[in-house]
mmCIF file of C-alpha atoms and ligand atoms in Angstrom:
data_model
loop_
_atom_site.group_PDB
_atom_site.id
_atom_site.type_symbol
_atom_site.label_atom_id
_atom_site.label_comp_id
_atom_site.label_asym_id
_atom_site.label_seq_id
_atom_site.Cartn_x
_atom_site.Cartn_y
_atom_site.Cartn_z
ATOM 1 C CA UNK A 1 0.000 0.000 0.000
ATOM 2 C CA UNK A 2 1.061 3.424 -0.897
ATOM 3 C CA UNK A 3 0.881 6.415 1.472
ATOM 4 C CA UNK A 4 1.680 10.048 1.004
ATOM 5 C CA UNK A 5 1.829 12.513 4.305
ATOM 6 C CA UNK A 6 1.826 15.778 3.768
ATOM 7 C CA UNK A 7 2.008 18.190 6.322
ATOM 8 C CA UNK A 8 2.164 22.504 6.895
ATOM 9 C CA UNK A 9 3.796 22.845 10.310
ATOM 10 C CA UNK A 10 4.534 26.230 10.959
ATOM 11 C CA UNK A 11 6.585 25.228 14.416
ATOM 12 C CA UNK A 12 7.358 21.477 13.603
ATOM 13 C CA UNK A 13 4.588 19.624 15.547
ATOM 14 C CA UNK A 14 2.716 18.953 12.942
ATOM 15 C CA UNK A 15 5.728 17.217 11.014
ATOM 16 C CA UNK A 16 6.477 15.778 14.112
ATOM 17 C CA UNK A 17 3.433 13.361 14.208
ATOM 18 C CA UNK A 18 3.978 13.449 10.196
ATOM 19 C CA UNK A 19 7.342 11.430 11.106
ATOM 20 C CA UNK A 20 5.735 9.616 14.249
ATOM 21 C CA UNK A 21 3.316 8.195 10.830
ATOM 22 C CA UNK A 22 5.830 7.797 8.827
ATOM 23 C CA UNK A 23 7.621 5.487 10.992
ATOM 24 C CA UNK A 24 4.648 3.507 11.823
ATOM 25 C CA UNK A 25 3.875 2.894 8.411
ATOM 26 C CA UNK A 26 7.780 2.177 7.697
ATOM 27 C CA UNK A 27 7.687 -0.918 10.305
ATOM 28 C CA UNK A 28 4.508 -2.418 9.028
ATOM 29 C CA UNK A 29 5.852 -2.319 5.567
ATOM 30 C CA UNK A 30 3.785 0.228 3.932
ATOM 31 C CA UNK A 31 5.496 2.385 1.294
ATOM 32 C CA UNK A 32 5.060 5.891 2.559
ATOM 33 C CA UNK A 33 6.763 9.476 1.697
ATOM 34 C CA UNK A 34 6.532 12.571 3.660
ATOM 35 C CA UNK A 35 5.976 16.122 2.056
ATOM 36 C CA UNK A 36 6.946 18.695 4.133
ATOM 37 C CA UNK A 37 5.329 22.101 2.624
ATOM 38 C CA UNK A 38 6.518 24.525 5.091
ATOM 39 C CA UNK A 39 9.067 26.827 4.165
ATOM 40 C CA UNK A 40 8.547 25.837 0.354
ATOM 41 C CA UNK A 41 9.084 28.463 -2.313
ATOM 42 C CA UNK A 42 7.100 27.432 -4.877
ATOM 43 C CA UNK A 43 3.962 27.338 -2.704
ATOM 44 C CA UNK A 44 4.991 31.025 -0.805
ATOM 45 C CA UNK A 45 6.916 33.013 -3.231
ATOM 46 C CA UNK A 46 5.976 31.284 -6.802
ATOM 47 C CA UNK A 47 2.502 30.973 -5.780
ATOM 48 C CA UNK A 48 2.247 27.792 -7.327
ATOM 49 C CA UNK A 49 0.822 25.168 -4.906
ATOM 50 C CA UNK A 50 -0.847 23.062 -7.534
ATOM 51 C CA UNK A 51 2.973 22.940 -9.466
ATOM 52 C CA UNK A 52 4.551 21.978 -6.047
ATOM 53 C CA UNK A 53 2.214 19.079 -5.064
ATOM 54 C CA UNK A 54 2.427 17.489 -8.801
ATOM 55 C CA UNK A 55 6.174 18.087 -8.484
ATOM 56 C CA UNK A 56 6.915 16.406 -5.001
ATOM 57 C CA UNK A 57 3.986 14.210 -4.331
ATOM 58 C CA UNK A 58 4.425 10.435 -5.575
ATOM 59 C CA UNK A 59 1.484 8.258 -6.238
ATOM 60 C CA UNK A 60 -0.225 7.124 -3.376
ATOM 61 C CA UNK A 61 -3.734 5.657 -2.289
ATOM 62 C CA UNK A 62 -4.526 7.280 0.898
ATOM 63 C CA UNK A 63 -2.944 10.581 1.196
ATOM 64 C CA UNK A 64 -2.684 11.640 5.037
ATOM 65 C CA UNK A 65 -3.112 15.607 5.299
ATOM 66 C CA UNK A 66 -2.194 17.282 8.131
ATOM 67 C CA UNK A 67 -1.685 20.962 9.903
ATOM 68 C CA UNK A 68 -2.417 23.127 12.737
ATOM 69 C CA UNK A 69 -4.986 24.869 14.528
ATOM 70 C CA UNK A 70 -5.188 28.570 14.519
ATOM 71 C CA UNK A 71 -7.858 30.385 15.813
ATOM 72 C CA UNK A 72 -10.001 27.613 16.270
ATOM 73 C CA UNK A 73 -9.628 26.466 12.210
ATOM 74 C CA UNK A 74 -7.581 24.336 10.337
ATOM 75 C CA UNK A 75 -4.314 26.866 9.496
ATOM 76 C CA UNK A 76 -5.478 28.715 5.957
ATOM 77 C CA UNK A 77 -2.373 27.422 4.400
ATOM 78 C CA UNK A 78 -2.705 24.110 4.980
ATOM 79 C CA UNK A 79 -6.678 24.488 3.560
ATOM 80 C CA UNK A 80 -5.290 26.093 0.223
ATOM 81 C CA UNK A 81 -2.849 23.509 -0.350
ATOM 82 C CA UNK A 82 -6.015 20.823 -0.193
ATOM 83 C CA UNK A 83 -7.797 23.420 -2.725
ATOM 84 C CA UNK A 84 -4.958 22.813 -4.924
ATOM 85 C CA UNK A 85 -4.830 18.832 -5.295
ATOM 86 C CA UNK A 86 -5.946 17.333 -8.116
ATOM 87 C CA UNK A 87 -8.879 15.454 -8.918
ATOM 88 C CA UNK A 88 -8.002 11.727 -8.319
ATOM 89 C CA UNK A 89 -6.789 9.601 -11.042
ATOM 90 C CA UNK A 90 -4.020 6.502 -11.109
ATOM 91 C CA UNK A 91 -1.618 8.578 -9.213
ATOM 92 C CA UNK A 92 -3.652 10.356 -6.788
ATOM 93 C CA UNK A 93 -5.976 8.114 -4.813
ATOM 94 C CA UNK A 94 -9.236 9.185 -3.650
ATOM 95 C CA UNK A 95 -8.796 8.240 0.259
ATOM 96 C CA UNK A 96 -7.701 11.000 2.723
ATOM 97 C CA UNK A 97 -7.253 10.565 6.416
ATOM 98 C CA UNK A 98 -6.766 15.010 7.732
ATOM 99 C CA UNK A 99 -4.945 15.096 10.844
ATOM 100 C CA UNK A 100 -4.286 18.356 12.819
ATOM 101 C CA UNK A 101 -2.204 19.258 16.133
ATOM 102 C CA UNK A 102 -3.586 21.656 18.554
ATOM 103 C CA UNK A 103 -2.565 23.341 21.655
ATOM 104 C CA UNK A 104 -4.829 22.151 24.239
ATOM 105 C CA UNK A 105 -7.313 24.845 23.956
ATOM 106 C CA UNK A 106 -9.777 23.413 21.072
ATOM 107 C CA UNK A 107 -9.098 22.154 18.153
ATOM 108 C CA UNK A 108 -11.930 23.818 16.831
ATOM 109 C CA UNK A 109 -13.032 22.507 13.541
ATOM 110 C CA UNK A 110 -10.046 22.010 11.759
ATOM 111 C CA UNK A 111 -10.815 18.657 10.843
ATOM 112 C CA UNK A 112 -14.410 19.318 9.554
ATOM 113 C CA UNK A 113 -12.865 22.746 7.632
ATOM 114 C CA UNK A 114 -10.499 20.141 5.973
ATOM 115 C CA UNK A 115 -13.005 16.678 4.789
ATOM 116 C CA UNK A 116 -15.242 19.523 3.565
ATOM 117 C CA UNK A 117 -12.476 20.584 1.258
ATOM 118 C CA UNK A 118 -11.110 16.934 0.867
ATOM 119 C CA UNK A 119 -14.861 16.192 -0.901
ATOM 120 C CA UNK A 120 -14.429 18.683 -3.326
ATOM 121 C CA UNK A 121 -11.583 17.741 -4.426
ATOM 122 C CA UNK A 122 -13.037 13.986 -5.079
ATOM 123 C CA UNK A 123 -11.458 12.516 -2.020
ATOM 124 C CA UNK A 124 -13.611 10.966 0.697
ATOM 125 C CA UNK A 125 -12.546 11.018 4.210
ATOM 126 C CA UNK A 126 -11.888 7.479 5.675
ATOM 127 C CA UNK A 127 -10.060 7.974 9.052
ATOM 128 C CA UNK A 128 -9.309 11.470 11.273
ATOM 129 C CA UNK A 129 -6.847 12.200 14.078
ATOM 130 C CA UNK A 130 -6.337 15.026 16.275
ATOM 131 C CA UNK A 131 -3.132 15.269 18.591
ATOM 132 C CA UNK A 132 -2.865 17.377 21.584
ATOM 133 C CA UNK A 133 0.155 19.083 20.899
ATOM 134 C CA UNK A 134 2.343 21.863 22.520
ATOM 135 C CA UNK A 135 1.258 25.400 22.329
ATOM 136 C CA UNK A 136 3.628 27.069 19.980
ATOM 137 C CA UNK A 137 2.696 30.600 21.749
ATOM 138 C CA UNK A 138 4.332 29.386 25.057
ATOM 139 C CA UNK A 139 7.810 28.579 24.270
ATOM 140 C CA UNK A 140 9.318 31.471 26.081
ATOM 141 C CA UNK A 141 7.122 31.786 29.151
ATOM 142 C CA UNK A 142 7.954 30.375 32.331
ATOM 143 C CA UNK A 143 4.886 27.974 32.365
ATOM 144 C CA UNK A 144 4.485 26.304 29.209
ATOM 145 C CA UNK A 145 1.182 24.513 28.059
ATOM 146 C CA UNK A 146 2.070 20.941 26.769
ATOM 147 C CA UNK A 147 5.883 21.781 26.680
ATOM 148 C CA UNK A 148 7.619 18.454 24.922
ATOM 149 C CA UNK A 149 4.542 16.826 23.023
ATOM 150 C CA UNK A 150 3.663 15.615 20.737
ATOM 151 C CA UNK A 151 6.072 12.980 22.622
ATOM 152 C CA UNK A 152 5.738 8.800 23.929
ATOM 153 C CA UNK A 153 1.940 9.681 24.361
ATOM 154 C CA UNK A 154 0.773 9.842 21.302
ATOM 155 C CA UNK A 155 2.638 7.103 20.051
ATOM 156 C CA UNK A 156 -0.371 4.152 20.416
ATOM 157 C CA UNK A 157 -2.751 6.521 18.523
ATOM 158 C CA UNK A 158 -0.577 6.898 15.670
ATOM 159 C CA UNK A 159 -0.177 3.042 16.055
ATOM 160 C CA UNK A 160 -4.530 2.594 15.806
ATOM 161 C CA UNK A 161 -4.372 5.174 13.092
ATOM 162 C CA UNK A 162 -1.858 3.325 10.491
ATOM 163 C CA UNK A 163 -3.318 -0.372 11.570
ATOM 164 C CA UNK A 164 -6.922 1.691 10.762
ATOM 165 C CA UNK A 165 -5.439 2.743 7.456
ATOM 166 C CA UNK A 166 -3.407 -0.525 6.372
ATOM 167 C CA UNK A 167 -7.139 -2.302 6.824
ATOM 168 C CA UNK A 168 -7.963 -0.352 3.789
ATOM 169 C CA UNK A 169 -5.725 -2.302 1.934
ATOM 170 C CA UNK A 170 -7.101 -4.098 -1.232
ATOM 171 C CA UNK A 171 -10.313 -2.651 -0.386
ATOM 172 C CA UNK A 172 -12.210 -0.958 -3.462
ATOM 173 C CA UNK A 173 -12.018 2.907 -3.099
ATOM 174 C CA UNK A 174 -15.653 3.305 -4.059
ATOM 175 C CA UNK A 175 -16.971 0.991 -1.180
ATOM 176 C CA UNK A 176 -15.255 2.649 1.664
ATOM 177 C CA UNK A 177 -17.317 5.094 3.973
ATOM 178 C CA UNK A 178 -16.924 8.391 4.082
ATOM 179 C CA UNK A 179 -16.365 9.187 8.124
ATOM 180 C CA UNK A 180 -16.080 13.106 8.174
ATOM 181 C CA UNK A 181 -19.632 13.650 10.027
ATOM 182 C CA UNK A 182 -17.805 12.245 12.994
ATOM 183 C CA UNK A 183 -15.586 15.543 12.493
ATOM 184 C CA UNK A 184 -18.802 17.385 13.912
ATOM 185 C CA UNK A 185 -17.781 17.040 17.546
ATOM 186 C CA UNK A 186 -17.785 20.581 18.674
ATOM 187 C CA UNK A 187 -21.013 22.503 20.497
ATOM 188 C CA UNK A 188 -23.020 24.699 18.962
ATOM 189 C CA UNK A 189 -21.145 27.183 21.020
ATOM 190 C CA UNK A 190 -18.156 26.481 20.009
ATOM 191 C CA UNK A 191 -18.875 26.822 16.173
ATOM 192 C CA UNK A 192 -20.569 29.945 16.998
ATOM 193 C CA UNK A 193 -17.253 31.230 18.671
ATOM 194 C CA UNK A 194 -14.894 30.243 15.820
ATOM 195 C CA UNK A 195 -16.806 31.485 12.773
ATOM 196 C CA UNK A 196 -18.361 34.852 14.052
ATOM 197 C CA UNK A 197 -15.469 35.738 16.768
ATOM 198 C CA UNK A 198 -12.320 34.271 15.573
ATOM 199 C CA UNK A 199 -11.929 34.452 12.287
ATOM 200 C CA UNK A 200 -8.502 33.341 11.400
ATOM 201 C CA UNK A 201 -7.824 35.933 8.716
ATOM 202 C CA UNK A 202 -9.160 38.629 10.965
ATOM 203 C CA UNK A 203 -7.757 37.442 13.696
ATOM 204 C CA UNK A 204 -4.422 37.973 11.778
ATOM 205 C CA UNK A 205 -5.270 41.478 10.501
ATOM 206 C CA UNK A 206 -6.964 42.788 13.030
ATOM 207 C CA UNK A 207 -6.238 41.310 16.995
ATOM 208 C CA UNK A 208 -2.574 39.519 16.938
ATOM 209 C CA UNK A 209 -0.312 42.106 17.371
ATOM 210 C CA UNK A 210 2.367 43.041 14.652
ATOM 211 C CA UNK A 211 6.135 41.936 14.323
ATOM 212 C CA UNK A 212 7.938 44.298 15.497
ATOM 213 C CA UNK A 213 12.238 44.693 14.358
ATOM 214 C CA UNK A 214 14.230 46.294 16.812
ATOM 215 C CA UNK A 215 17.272 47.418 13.909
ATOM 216 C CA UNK A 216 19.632 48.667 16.949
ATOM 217 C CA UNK A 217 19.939 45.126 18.190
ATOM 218 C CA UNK A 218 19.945 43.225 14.835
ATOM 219 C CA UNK A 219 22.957 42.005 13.850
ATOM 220 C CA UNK A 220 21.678 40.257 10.409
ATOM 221 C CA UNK A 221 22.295 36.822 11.288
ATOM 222 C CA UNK A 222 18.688 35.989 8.751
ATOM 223 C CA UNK A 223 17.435 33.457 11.406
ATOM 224 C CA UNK A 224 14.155 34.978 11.261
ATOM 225 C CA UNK A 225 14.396 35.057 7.486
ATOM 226 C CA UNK A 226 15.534 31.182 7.362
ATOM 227 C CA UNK A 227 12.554 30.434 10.304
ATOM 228 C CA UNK A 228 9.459 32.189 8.655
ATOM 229 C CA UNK A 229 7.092 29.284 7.655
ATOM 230 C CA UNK A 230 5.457 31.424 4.700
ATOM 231 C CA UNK A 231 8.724 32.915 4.024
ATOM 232 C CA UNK A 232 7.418 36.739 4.448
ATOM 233 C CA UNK A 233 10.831 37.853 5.784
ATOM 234 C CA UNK A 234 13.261 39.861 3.224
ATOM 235 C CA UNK A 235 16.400 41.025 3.832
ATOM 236 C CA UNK A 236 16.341 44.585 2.592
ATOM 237 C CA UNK A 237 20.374 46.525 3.089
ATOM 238 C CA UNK A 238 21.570 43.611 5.582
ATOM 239 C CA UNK A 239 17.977 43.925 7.978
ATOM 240 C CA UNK A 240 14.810 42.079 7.721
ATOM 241 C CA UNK A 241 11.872 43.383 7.373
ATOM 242 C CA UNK A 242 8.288 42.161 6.534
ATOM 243 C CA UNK A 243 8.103 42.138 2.590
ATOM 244 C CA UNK A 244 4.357 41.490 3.082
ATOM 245 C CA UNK A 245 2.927 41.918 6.539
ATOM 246 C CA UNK A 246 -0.558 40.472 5.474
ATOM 247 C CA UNK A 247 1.134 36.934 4.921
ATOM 248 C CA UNK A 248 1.958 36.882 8.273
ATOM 249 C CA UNK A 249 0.473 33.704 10.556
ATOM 250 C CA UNK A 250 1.739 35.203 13.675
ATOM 251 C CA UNK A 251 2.995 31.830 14.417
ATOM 252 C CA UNK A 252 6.159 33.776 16.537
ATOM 253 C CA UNK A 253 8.745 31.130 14.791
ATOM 254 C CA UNK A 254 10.705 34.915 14.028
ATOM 255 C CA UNK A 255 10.244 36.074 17.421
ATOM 256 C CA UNK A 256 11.171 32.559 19.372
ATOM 257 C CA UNK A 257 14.226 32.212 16.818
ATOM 258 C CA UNK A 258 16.268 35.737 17.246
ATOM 259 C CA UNK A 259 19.255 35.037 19.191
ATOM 260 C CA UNK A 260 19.371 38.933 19.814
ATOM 261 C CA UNK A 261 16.162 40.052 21.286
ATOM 262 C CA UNK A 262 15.305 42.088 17.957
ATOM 263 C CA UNK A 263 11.920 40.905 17.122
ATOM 264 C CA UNK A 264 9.295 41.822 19.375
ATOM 265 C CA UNK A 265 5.735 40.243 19.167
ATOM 266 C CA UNK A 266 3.312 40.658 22.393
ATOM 267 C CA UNK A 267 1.816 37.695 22.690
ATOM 268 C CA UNK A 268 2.187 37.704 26.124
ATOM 269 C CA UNK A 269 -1.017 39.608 26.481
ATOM 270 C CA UNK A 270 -2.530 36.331 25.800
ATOM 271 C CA UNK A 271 -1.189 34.329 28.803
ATOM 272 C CA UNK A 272 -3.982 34.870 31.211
ATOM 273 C CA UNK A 273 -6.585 33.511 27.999
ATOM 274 C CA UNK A 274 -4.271 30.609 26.864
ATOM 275 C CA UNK A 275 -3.498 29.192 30.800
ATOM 276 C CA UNK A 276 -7.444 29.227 31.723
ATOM 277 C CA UNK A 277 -8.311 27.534 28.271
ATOM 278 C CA UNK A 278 -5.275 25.377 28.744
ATOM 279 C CA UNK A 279 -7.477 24.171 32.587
ATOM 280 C CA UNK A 280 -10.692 23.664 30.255
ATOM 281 C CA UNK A 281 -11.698 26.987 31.409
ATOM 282 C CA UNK A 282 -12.844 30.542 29.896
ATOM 283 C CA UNK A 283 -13.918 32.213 26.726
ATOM 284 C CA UNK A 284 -11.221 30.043 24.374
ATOM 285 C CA UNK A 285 -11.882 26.588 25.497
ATOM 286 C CA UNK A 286 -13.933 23.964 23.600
ATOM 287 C CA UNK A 287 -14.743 21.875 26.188
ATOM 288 C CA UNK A 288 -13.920 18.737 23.731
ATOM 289 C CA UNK A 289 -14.544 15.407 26.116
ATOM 290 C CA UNK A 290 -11.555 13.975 24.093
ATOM 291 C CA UNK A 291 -7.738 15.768 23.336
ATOM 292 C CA UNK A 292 -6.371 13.023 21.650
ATOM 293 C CA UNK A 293 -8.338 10.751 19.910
ATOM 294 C CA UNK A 294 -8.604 9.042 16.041
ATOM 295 C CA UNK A 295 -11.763 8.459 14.158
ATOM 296 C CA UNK A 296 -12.667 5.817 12.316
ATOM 297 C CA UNK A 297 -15.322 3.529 11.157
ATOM 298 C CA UNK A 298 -15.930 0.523 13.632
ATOM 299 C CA UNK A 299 -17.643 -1.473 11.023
ATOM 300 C CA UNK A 300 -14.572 -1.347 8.097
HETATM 301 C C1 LIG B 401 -1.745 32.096 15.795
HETATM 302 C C2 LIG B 401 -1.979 30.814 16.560
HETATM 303 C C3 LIG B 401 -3.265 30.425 16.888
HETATM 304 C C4 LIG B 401 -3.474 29.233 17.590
HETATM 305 N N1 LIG B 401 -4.750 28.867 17.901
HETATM 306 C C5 LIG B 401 -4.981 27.750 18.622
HETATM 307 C C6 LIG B 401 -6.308 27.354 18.975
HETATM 308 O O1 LIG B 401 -7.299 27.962 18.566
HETATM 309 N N2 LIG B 401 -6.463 26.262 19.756
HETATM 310 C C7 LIG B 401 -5.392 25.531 20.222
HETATM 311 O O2 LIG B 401 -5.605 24.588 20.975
HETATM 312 N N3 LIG B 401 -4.123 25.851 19.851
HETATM 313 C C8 LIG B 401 -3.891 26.920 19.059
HETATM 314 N N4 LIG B 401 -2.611 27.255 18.684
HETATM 315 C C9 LIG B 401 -1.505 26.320 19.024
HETATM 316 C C10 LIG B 401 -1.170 25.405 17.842
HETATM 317 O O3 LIG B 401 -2.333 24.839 17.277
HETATM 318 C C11 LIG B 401 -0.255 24.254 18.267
HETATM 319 O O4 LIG B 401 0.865 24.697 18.958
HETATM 320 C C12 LIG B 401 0.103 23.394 17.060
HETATM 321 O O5 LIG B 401 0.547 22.128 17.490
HETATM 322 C C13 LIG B 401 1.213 24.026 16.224
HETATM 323 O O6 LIG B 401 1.506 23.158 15.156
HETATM 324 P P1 LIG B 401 2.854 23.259 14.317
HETATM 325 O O7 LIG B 401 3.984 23.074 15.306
HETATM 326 O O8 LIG B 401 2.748 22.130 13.368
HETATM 327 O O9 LIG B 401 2.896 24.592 13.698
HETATM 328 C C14 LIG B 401 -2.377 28.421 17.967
HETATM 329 C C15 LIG B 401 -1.074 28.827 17.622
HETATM 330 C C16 LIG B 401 -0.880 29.996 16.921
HETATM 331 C C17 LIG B 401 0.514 30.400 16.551
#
């Protein structure tokens, strides 16, 4: 059985359980790849997602499709990349299994956001995962939500999802269920919160504060050039600067990476939200009964 993972992982967590599948798959013999889309020129300077994927993705017949939560929603990037595959045919197979990693909070309805897309692009939707997952925000404050996972932990989910997926095996495309109604796990609440109140692209424009450059402490080493996951950093006479602020995911990869204190980003202001959602409390938090957890269909 062929697999292709492809992943948009902004701080690496994402492409962590991307390698935690790959492995998996490895030891029981499957013939997988891993497409790592982060960082990639072609999809953030050329533009040219659809030229990217036919470029670096092999043939495959479940394709495993995973990135982040932001805001409550599958990370926009990740979504346009799924606009951009093909329609199936002998290379592409029509079985996806979206995965996402969130940090604690909720993971919103990033895996409903994706299937929907998945359909209509021809694919169904045979298995899900979510993976609680470090909070990217929280990497320089004293109390960390999640700090070191994905880790050991999520290890016998990843297991369940790849046996889930090899059962697929031999099994005729057009006679395997279509699972994404199980993505519908969130209250009405909580789908009320994420598509009136936090809209990601708003969110971006309008509430996450700006990247800041502090050009008296740079010394233009271009880490935050080499770390920016949509590769909106240009060097412009030796100092970075934003080429275009709007493609910014406020994802703080800049911020967490300059060695010299240069970038400033006030996240901070978020603590007090992100620690009560991180206790299941407060206006953020999904109240989810499950962190963890892969779907499937009992019955395949
Ligand atoms: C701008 C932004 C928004 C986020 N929104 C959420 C959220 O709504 N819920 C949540 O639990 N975690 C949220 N997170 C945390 C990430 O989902 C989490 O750290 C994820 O594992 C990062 O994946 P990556 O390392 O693959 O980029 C957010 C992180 C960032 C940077």
């Amino acid at each position: 059985m062929k697999i292709t993972i492809i992943v948009f992982s902004p701080s690496g967590n994402t492409f962590k359980v991307g390698k935690m599948m790959e492995s998996a798959f490895k030891n029981k013999g499957a013939e997988v790849q891993i497409v790592d889309s982060t960082r990639r020129e072609m999809i953030f300077k050329q533009n040219n997602r659809a030229g990217f994927l036919d470029k670096n993705v092999s043939a495959h017949d479940v394709l495993m499709i995973g990135g982040p939560v932001y805001s409550h929603h599958m990370q926009y990037n990740l979504l346009e990349l799924i606009k951009a595959l093909p329609q199936p045919d002998e290379k592409w197979g029509s079985l996806a299994v979206p995965f996402t990693t969130f940090g604690t909070i909720s993971s919103g309805e990033a895996l409903a956001e994706a299937a929907a897309l998945l359909r209509i692009t021809g694919r169904k939707s045979v298995l899900g995962l979510k993976v609680d997952a470090y909070h990217c925000f929280t990497k320089k404050w004293d109390t960390r939500i999640n700090k070191g996972m994905p880790g050991k932990e999520a290890l016998p989910y990843i297991d369940e999802l790849v046996a889930e997926t090899l059962k697929l095996e031999g099994r005729n495309p057009d006679t395997v269920k279509d699972i994404s109604d199980l993505f519908n796990y969130q209250s009405k609440s909580a789908i009320f919160k994420s598509n009136a109140l936090l809209k990601e692209k708003r969110m971006h424009k309008y509430v996450f504060p700006k990247v800041r450059f502090d050009y008296s402490k740079c010394e233009s080493c271009k880490k935050c050039k080499k770390a920016c996951p949509v590769q909106c950093i240009e060097m412009k006479n030796e100092l970075p600067m934003q080429a275009n602020a709007n493609a910014c995911i406020h994802c703080a990869e800049c911020f967490h990476t300059c060695p010299y204190d240069a970038i400033s980003l006030n996240i901070k202001k978020y603590k007090p939200f992100l620690m009560m959602g991180a206790k299941g409390k407060g206006f953020l938090t999904s109240h989810e009964t499950k962190k963890t957890e892969v779907f499937f269909n009992s019955s395949l």
